[in-house]
XYZ file of C-alpha atoms in Angstrom:
622
model
C -111.149 140.847 -47.253
C -114.332 141.235 -45.186
C -115.834 138.782 -42.726
C -118.739 138.046 -45.055
C -116.255 136.869 -47.703
C -115.011 133.993 -45.546
C -113.958 131.278 -46.092
C -111.006 132.217 -48.274
C -111.129 130.843 -51.825
C -107.471 129.976 -51.326
C -105.886 130.415 -47.861
C -102.422 130.261 -49.439
C -99.282 128.277 -48.717
C -98.070 129.095 -45.190
C -94.481 129.629 -44.137
C -94.371 126.879 -41.505
C -90.615 126.885 -40.874
C -91.130 128.394 -37.409
C -93.741 130.127 -35.272
C -92.473 133.711 -35.826
C -92.196 133.110 -39.590
C -95.768 131.844 -39.616
C -96.967 134.964 -37.756
C -95.104 137.187 -40.215
C -96.667 135.287 -43.140
C -100.134 135.870 -41.678
C -99.391 139.571 -41.244
C -98.222 139.942 -44.858
C -101.303 138.166 -46.173
C -103.547 140.650 -44.350
C -101.571 143.750 -45.250
C -104.625 145.607 -46.554
C -106.575 145.069 -43.348
C -103.518 145.984 -41.277
C -103.081 149.294 -43.125
C -106.757 150.139 -42.595
C -106.476 149.384 -38.898
C -103.279 151.449 -38.701
C -104.931 154.443 -40.375
C -107.988 154.389 -38.094
C -105.742 153.794 -35.082
C -103.648 156.846 -35.905
C -106.782 158.969 -36.265
C -108.073 157.773 -32.903
C -104.818 158.023 -30.914
C -103.745 161.357 -32.409
C -107.197 162.829 -31.772
C -107.075 161.700 -28.139
C -103.503 162.953 -27.769
C -104.441 166.366 -29.183
C -107.069 166.952 -26.495
C -104.516 168.184 -23.879
C -103.207 170.792 -26.342
C -106.751 172.032 -26.894
C -107.393 172.155 -23.144
C -104.119 174.023 -22.633
C -105.039 176.563 -25.308
C -108.491 177.035 -23.742
C -107.092 177.584 -20.230
C -104.496 180.046 -21.473
C -107.221 181.843 -23.440
C -109.224 182.252 -20.229
C -106.160 183.524 -18.388
C -105.461 186.000 -21.189
C -109.172 186.907 -21.549
C -109.063 186.033 -25.268
C -112.487 185.073 -26.584
C -111.195 184.337 -30.091
C -108.647 181.790 -28.883
C -111.236 180.251 -26.559
C -113.611 179.755 -29.498
C -110.761 178.308 -31.521
C -109.948 175.902 -28.681
C -113.606 174.884 -28.506
C -113.679 174.149 -32.223
C -110.480 172.131 -31.990
C -111.905 170.166 -29.048
C -115.042 169.329 -31.024
C -112.939 168.269 -34.018
C -110.696 166.058 -31.842
C -113.694 164.421 -30.150
C -115.257 163.663 -33.524
C -111.971 162.222 -34.810
C -111.552 160.146 -31.661
C -115.075 158.709 -31.897
C -114.829 157.994 -35.617
C -111.366 156.484 -35.345
C -112.285 154.330 -32.335
C -115.390 152.969 -34.074
C -113.637 151.926 -37.255
C -110.474 150.845 -35.418
C -112.560 148.358 -33.460
C -114.291 147.202 -36.645
C -111.079 146.651 -38.592
C -109.312 145.108 -35.595
C -112.048 142.526 -35.066
C -112.073 141.830 -38.801
C -108.324 141.237 -38.768
C -108.647 138.964 -35.742
C -111.443 136.838 -37.192
C -109.981 136.598 -40.677
C -106.558 135.578 -39.320
C -108.126 132.905 -37.115
C -110.308 131.726 -40.006
C -107.284 131.481 -42.304
C -105.445 129.321 -39.754
C -108.492 127.115 -39.265
C -108.840 126.666 -43.031
C -105.179 125.738 -43.316
C -105.530 123.209 -40.493
C -108.683 121.737 -42.040
C -106.995 121.402 -45.432
C -103.971 119.780 -43.807
C -106.158 117.320 -41.896
C -108.074 116.423 -45.057
C -104.814 116.125 -46.984
C -103.049 113.862 -44.482
C -106.078 111.803 -43.515
C -105.429 109.122 -40.901
C -101.682 109.789 -41.086
C -102.202 113.052 -39.167
C -102.985 111.457 -35.796
C -100.103 109.042 -36.251
C -97.650 111.911 -36.432
C -99.301 114.422 -34.063
C -101.360 113.718 -30.954
C -105.090 114.228 -31.472
C -105.237 116.450 -28.380
C -102.618 118.771 -29.833
C -104.598 119.112 -33.063
C -107.681 120.006 -31.005
C -105.706 122.567 -28.963
C -104.302 124.200 -32.114
C -107.646 124.389 -33.895
C -109.494 125.892 -30.898
C -107.566 127.992 -28.368
C -104.385 128.542 -30.384
C -106.096 130.113 -33.398
C -107.598 132.797 -31.148
C -104.205 133.713 -29.694
C -102.648 133.817 -33.160
C -105.447 136.080 -34.377
C -105.000 138.286 -31.302
C -101.347 139.009 -32.093
C -102.002 139.615 -35.800
C -104.771 142.043 -34.900
C -102.886 143.778 -32.075
C -99.846 144.572 -34.221
C -101.516 147.379 -36.181
C -102.891 148.978 -32.994
C -99.448 148.784 -31.406
C -97.892 150.416 -34.463
C -100.436 153.244 -34.311
C -99.721 153.684 -30.586
C -95.946 153.763 -31.148
C -96.260 156.362 -33.923
C -98.513 158.428 -31.663
C -95.957 158.402 -28.835
C -93.246 159.615 -31.209
C -95.460 162.365 -32.639
C -96.538 163.552 -29.173
C -92.943 163.666 -27.918
C -91.907 165.687 -30.942
C -94.915 167.990 -30.538
C -94.201 168.591 -26.850
C -90.583 169.481 -27.580
C -91.757 172.041 -30.132
C -94.644 173.306 -27.948
C -92.681 173.612 -24.693
C -89.000 172.657 -25.130
C -88.133 172.530 -21.420
C -90.973 170.329 -20.162
C -91.272 168.616 -23.533
C -87.667 167.450 -23.288
C -88.406 165.816 -19.919
C -91.404 163.997 -21.395
C -89.478 163.028 -24.541
C -86.864 161.313 -22.357
C -89.353 159.774 -19.915
C -91.880 158.231 -22.320
C -89.379 155.933 -24.130
C -88.154 154.797 -20.709
C -91.747 153.933 -19.795
C -92.261 152.050 -23.044
C -89.069 149.988 -22.659
C -89.113 149.513 -18.880
C -90.799 146.108 -19.055
C -88.419 144.647 -21.658
C -86.071 142.968 -19.123
C -89.051 141.078 -17.675
C -90.424 139.850 -20.988
C -88.096 136.816 -21.466
C -89.078 135.406 -18.081
C -92.757 136.155 -18.729
C -92.495 134.455 -22.120
C -90.901 131.338 -20.613
C -93.637 131.113 -18.015
C -96.304 131.563 -20.680
C -94.684 128.819 -22.790
C -94.597 126.502 -19.772
C -98.261 127.223 -19.072
C -99.247 126.485 -22.680
C -97.241 123.257 -22.620
C -99.031 122.104 -19.474
C -102.397 123.156 -20.889
C -101.735 121.235 -24.109
C -100.815 118.141 -22.106
C -104.012 118.442 -20.066
C -106.071 118.822 -23.250
C -104.485 115.709 -24.752
C -105.142 113.761 -21.557
C -108.758 114.940 -21.421
C -109.310 114.022 -25.081
C -107.863 110.548 -24.589
C -109.867 110.010 -21.393
C -113.171 111.042 -22.977
C -112.501 108.921 -26.073
C -111.837 105.832 -23.955
C -114.387 106.482 -21.221
C -116.524 103.461 -22.103
C -113.525 101.134 -21.890
C -112.205 102.786 -18.731
C -115.517 102.258 -16.979
C -115.525 98.648 -18.074
C -112.132 97.911 -16.523
C -112.593 100.157 -13.498
C -109.889 102.602 -14.573
C -112.071 105.696 -14.688
C -110.925 107.100 -11.342
C -107.271 106.450 -12.192
C -107.438 108.569 -15.333
C -109.572 111.214 -13.634
C -106.904 111.531 -10.937
C -104.292 111.969 -13.670
C -106.353 114.709 -15.255
C -106.856 116.406 -11.883
C -103.109 116.462 -11.325
C -102.546 117.794 -14.852
C -105.169 120.519 -14.378
C -103.583 121.547 -11.075
C -100.228 121.832 -12.822
C -101.897 124.092 -15.392
C -103.382 126.204 -12.592
C -100.050 126.601 -10.827
C -98.339 127.513 -14.110
C -101.084 130.034 -14.892
C -100.710 131.650 -11.463
C -96.922 131.961 -11.911
C -97.430 133.474 -15.353
C -100.098 135.865 -14.060
C -97.773 137.065 -11.292
C -95.177 138.097 -13.841
C -97.735 139.865 -16.033
C -99.201 141.619 -12.996
C -95.695 142.871 -12.172
C -95.342 144.209 -15.711
C -98.753 145.881 -15.421
C -97.774 147.415 -12.092
C -94.643 148.884 -13.661
C -96.790 150.320 -16.453
C -98.865 152.109 -13.785
C -96.060 153.094 -11.404
C -93.611 154.656 -13.853
C -96.160 156.956 -15.574
C -97.209 158.115 -12.105
C -93.620 158.938 -11.233
C -93.241 160.784 -14.536
C -96.386 162.800 -13.806
C -95.033 163.768 -10.389
C -91.733 164.825 -11.937
C -93.465 166.876 -14.661
C -95.761 168.624 -12.154
C -92.941 169.370 -9.684
C -90.602 170.684 -12.369
C -93.423 172.511 -14.171
C -94.552 174.323 -11.020
C -90.939 175.332 -10.407
C -90.706 176.730 -13.954
C -94.090 178.471 -13.641
C -92.937 180.289 -10.497
C -89.943 181.501 -12.459
C -92.214 182.654 -15.270
C -90.590 180.325 -17.803
C -93.792 178.311 -18.357
C -97.343 179.546 -18.692
C -100.240 177.914 -16.861
C -101.818 176.663 -20.089
C -98.570 175.078 -21.206
C -98.158 173.308 -17.860
C -101.691 171.921 -18.031
C -101.166 170.798 -21.648
C -97.924 168.937 -20.861
C -99.376 167.360 -17.713
C -102.499 166.242 -19.579
C -100.422 164.850 -22.435
C -98.384 162.682 -20.068
C -101.578 161.451 -18.441
C -103.192 160.704 -21.813
C -100.056 158.861 -22.988
C -100.739 156.085 -20.480
C -103.503 154.973 -22.873
C -101.363 154.249 -25.981
C -98.558 152.965 -23.731
C -100.909 150.164 -22.632
C -100.593 148.742 -26.129
C -96.888 148.135 -25.548
C -97.818 145.785 -22.714
C -100.575 144.198 -24.800
C -98.347 143.464 -27.797
C -95.753 141.895 -25.512
C -98.399 139.706 -23.899
C -99.970 138.844 -27.254
C -96.628 137.778 -28.686
C -95.716 135.755 -25.600
C -98.964 133.795 -25.797
C -99.200 133.559 -29.580
C -95.623 132.462 -30.294
C -95.979 128.955 -28.781
C -99.419 128.693 -30.374
C -97.968 129.662 -33.759
C -95.129 127.178 -33.243
C -97.620 124.364 -32.636
C -99.688 125.406 -35.654
C -96.552 125.575 -37.817
C -95.526 122.108 -36.634
C -98.866 120.686 -37.804
C -98.889 122.666 -41.051
C -95.329 121.596 -41.880
C -96.366 117.931 -42.072
C -96.415 116.610 -45.620
C -97.920 113.602 -47.310
C -95.616 110.827 -48.430
C -96.910 111.535 -51.945
C -98.032 114.719 -53.653
C -101.675 115.721 -53.287
C -101.714 117.573 -56.608
C -100.895 114.699 -58.917
C -99.147 114.955 -62.244
C -101.532 113.272 -64.676
C -103.993 115.286 -66.746
C -107.457 113.733 -66.780
C -109.943 114.115 -69.578
C -113.081 115.540 -68.011
C -114.180 113.609 -64.955
C -112.961 110.206 -66.159
C -111.393 108.113 -63.438
C -109.127 105.119 -64.035
C -110.810 101.720 -63.806
C -109.517 98.184 -63.709
C -107.526 95.955 -61.398
C -106.073 97.353 -58.161
C -102.430 96.273 -57.816
C -99.789 96.969 -55.184
C -96.274 96.396 -56.590
C -94.690 96.526 -53.137
C -96.512 93.427 -51.855
C -97.723 91.868 -55.108
C -101.346 92.164 -53.975
C -103.826 92.077 -56.876
C -107.532 92.827 -56.502
C -109.247 91.986 -59.811
C -111.807 94.436 -61.086
C -115.416 93.695 -60.170
C -114.603 90.961 -57.658
C -114.575 90.577 -53.886
C -111.020 90.046 -52.639
C -110.260 89.154 -49.031
C -106.808 89.836 -47.608
C -105.447 88.017 -44.573
C -102.551 89.567 -42.610
C -101.146 88.190 -39.404
C -100.426 91.703 -38.081
C -103.399 94.131 -37.749
C -101.060 97.148 -38.055
C -99.695 95.781 -41.327
C -103.243 95.415 -42.589
C -104.032 99.039 -41.699
C -100.930 100.363 -43.458
C -101.643 98.251 -46.537
C -105.249 99.498 -46.613
C -103.981 103.087 -46.598
C -101.586 102.286 -49.432
C -104.422 100.845 -51.508
C -106.331 104.110 -50.937
C -103.512 106.198 -52.360
C -102.396 107.886 -49.134
C -99.486 105.879 -47.708
C -97.741 106.920 -44.512
C -94.279 106.694 -46.109
C -92.779 107.000 -49.567
C -92.699 103.957 -51.834
C -93.938 102.501 -55.094
C -97.415 103.736 -55.945
C -100.452 101.469 -56.074
C -101.862 101.043 -59.605
C -105.536 101.294 -60.525
C -106.136 100.120 -64.057
C -102.401 100.558 -64.665
C -102.483 104.212 -63.539
C -100.420 105.109 -60.430
C -102.661 106.667 -57.789
C -99.816 109.055 -56.920
C -100.222 110.666 -60.333
C -103.889 111.481 -59.673
C -104.997 114.542 -57.697
C -105.893 113.598 -54.140
C -109.599 114.261 -54.685
C -109.695 112.005 -57.738
C -107.797 109.230 -55.967
C -110.200 109.330 -53.030
C -113.191 109.328 -55.371
C -111.892 106.234 -57.123
C -110.862 104.337 -53.976
C -112.665 104.636 -50.640
C -110.961 103.240 -47.527
C -112.882 102.503 -44.323
C -110.449 101.913 -41.476
C -110.995 99.670 -38.491
C -112.067 102.549 -36.241
C -114.439 104.690 -38.327
C -115.754 107.968 -36.898
C -119.442 108.835 -36.700
C -120.108 112.554 -36.394
C -122.982 113.816 -34.257
C -126.220 114.587 -36.081
C -129.103 112.720 -37.651
C -128.807 109.506 -39.625
C -129.820 111.484 -42.705
C -126.854 113.803 -42.149
C -124.565 110.819 -41.618
C -125.509 109.531 -45.069
C -125.242 112.978 -46.658
C -122.016 112.042 -48.456
C -120.942 112.070 -52.109
C -122.476 108.974 -53.693
C -122.979 107.421 -57.100
C -126.763 107.369 -56.717
C -126.972 103.710 -57.724
C -127.340 102.478 -54.140
C -130.159 103.713 -51.934
C -129.887 104.371 -48.216
C -132.338 101.565 -47.431
C -130.313 99.081 -49.474
C -127.062 100.049 -47.789
C -128.581 99.865 -44.297
C -130.148 96.497 -45.062
C -126.896 95.057 -46.423
C -125.088 96.205 -43.269
C -127.799 94.622 -41.088
C -128.732 97.891 -39.359
C -132.356 97.098 -38.493
C -131.721 96.854 -34.748
C -129.476 99.934 -34.920
C -132.302 101.980 -36.438
C -134.678 100.766 -33.738
C -132.208 101.758 -31.025
C -131.721 105.202 -32.566
C -135.467 105.842 -32.816
C -135.965 104.707 -29.227
C -133.238 107.061 -28.017
C -134.472 110.076 -30.044
C -137.630 111.745 -28.756
C -140.092 112.653 -31.468
C -138.168 110.881 -34.265
C -140.777 108.873 -36.147
C -138.556 108.440 -39.190
C -135.328 106.522 -38.446
C -133.494 108.882 -40.807
C -134.286 111.746 -38.397
C -132.949 109.868 -35.370
C -129.963 111.546 -33.783
C -126.503 110.060 -33.357
C -124.423 111.251 -30.417
C -120.830 112.443 -30.803
C -118.696 109.633 -32.259
C -121.715 107.347 -31.803
C -120.876 106.754 -28.140
C -124.479 105.836 -27.298
C -124.155 102.814 -29.615
C -122.209 99.620 -29.152
C -119.029 98.929 -31.091
C -120.829 96.571 -33.460
C -123.615 99.074 -34.102
C -121.095 101.806 -34.918
C -119.284 99.453 -37.301
C -122.490 98.600 -39.131
C -123.528 102.251 -39.527
C -120.087 103.090 -40.857
C -120.264 100.141 -43.252
C -123.690 101.305 -44.454
C -122.256 104.757 -45.137
C -119.422 103.249 -47.194
C -121.818 101.014 -49.130
C -124.116 103.974 -49.794
C -121.209 105.940 -51.248
C -120.760 103.102 -53.768
C -117.201 103.869 -54.950
C -115.586 102.004 -57.824
C -113.142 100.453 -55.349
C -114.050 99.914 -51.700
C -111.410 98.879 -49.155
C -112.704 97.656 -45.781
C -110.380 97.067 -42.841
C -111.926 94.623 -40.330
C -115.503 95.856 -40.930
C -117.119 93.201 -38.677
C -114.603 92.721 -35.855
C -117.184 93.755 -33.209
C -120.173 91.903 -34.704
C -121.538 88.509 -33.625
C -121.194 85.556 -35.994
C -124.899 85.370 -36.982
C -124.975 89.044 -38.012
C -121.536 88.728 -39.602
C -122.748 85.933 -41.901
C -125.650 88.083 -43.121
C -123.368 91.096 -43.590
C -120.971 89.005 -45.672
C -123.792 87.953 -47.976
C -125.233 91.486 -48.088
C -121.914 93.078 -49.025
C -121.302 90.458 -51.702
C -124.739 90.973 -53.258
C -124.687 94.785 -53.100
C -121.138 95.089 -54.434
C -121.638 92.768 -57.389
C -119.651 94.123 -60.320
C -117.669 96.481 -58.100
C -114.143 95.993 -56.807
C -114.114 95.273 -53.084
C -111.134 94.498 -50.844
C -111.765 93.277 -47.289
C -108.992 92.896 -44.712
C -110.200 90.232 -42.314
C -109.416 86.924 -40.649
C -113.053 85.908 -40.168
C -113.936 82.565 -41.859
C -117.474 83.819 -42.498
C -116.230 86.746 -44.596
C -113.402 84.784 -46.173
C -115.769 82.061 -47.411
C -117.798 84.655 -49.363
C -114.769 86.106 -51.142
C -114.072 85.380 -54.807
C -110.382 85.476 -54.062
C -108.379 85.227 -50.840
C -104.830 86.582 -50.543
C -102.432 85.801 -47.703
C -99.890 88.565 -47.044
C -96.968 87.324 -44.952
C -93.986 89.493 -43.944
C -94.945 92.219 -46.414
C -95.414 89.993 -49.474
C -98.154 87.882 -51.016
C -97.541 84.323 -49.809
C -100.601 82.489 -51.141
C -103.649 83.072 -53.326
C -106.787 80.952 -53.612
C -110.183 80.438 -52.028
C -110.790 80.063 -48.323
C -111.568 76.323 -48.096
C -108.608 75.454 -50.280
C -106.129 77.633 -48.396
C -107.245 76.432 -44.977
C -106.412 72.857 -46.058
C -103.165 73.477 -47.906
C -101.511 76.573 -46.415
C -100.286 76.258 -42.769
C -99.524 79.960 -42.426
C -103.014 80.870 -43.553
C -104.521 78.259 -41.264
C -102.520 79.605 -38.318
C -104.008 83.088 -38.765
C -107.582 82.064 -39.475
C -107.903 79.295 -36.872
C -105.582 80.998 -34.315
C -103.253 78.003 -34.435
C -100.079 78.499 -32.364
C -96.551 78.048 -33.709
C -96.006 74.976 -31.515
C -99.135 73.341 -32.923
C -98.098 74.194 -36.466
C -94.581 72.823 -35.925
C -95.819 69.575 -34.431
C -98.368 68.874 -37.143
C -97.930 69.684 -40.825
C -101.486 68.662 -41.732
C -104.700 70.269 -40.571
C -105.647 69.169 -37.071
C -108.869 67.190 -36.937
C -110.353 69.517 -34.361
C -109.622 72.504 -36.595
C -111.324 70.743 -39.502
C -114.379 70.049 -37.395
C -114.390 73.622 -36.089
C -114.180 75.029 -39.605
C -116.900 72.685 -40.834
C -119.139 73.727 -37.940
C -118.688 77.385 -38.793
C -119.474 76.853 -42.464
C -122.376 74.513 -41.651
C -123.783 77.174 -39.280
C -123.521 79.707 -42.076
C -125.360 77.390 -44.498
C -128.108 76.823 -41.916
C -128.475 80.570 -41.443
C -128.763 81.094 -45.185
C -131.361 78.315 -45.386
C -133.326 79.864 -42.530
C -133.280 83.220 -44.290
C -134.701 81.616 -47.450
C -137.452 79.823 -45.502
C -138.300 83.050 -43.666
C -138.610 84.937 -46.967
C -140.860 82.167 -48.391
C -143.114 82.370 -45.320
C -143.413 86.146 -45.743
C -144.343 85.684 -49.425
C -147.021 83.089 -48.516
C -148.460 85.366 -45.831
C -148.617 88.330 -48.180
C -150.304 86.125 -50.830
């Protein structure tokens, strides 16, 4: 696998049982790249490690006045330098490739998991943790996967050099063969404490990231209630805790690094002292002493990789554990489905939920009233085919949505939740979504009453003459809540799915605009199945069918004006009637009747004004 081949056609099924198992799975899936990196690493490290032998041979040749051996040493030096340069170049190339491809594989897996779980993901894992995993954690995971092959090459090099020194000069070589393993393993007792400190630092950093994400997401509300400074103080305290934890972790790693410098120095002193003693006795030649000394000095380079792999594992293990925790989450139902479809045919017909008894007839606008907003959100997810818990599947045209592949189920039924997300970019990019082609962007924007939104976007975008080229800030934060809702509604209407489920699509819109949206949605969705979760009388009065869901079951079915007269539970939700008022009066209160009549009369007046306005425009154009 090369970088230009990314993304992976299939990133595979990860072993998410634990962080170490996930790291091992990543390593096995990049075995080819790891072997390449190992081969180039061995060439580089062995070439560097052979330089002291060549220098020793050259010095001894000068002492012995041997021109032939000096020429041989020069040739060997040139060969080792070429091998070192070639190996280092391709080691770096393969190492970076392994790093990037490992990180890309993790990011693909996280993206697939997020798309698979949908809105259920943030209900089970904090949004800040998902952000931390998909940004900083993937780099640390890729670092360990990449560093493993270089560490293996360094370890093999140390073993080969020790064996070579014992053969080349048994006396001094034996000292080095005993000392180098001690150097490599000297930091092991400190690693558990360093790992705990690194884990603590990552935990604090993840908490700070979550807090920052939540603060930024709610900044508009915090400013409105004067709570901005309170949350900023919380983030300052969290960031200081991260700083203190990072300093404590850095102290431990600096101690390990100091040991990696101190012990090789002590070994060099011991080799030189003992070597000089042997040279005076004539047991060691000058060239051999220089070769052994240089080898010990050169070995500090591959020994650095022992420290690096320990640090990489300490930082990547908690990151891999967090990634595995996210990747181990599963949908309540299978995403693959079990039903074979003929071509691209999707089921069509009535949408029915056996758990609640809710029926949305095909081609009609059905409004659903729930007393609990959370219940409405969960029911909307069920109707979309991605419930948060196991249960009886929703049927579309008699076909269980659980039996359809996830992509087919989402094509057939589109769910817009009560807090839709607008990504940054132009309005044209916002509407660049899979669509039937039967509804134009202008029609969808007009039905969602987005004229003032387009004007605001053009005014806020310099040089944007066409509203479709106007830019939308991240999550649409430059717009009001009602403007964001209308843009999201326009996007859903433009998609034009066979079944559209809307959860409180006008909760932040004023009543005049809401009345026009209700009429626009009804007209544009004629012949299509539409389900709207709402308690607004203006939307309910436009519905072909109104369903009251009470305590998880369908309690009443009818039209709005009929239910508001005959059903106390429905009236209590729609008119905000309290339990005491309902208990004291079994019939509709006169004030509620007048209030309802005023709302409907206002809607009729608005519709009449719209008609008169259109007639005036026709007369003017004539």
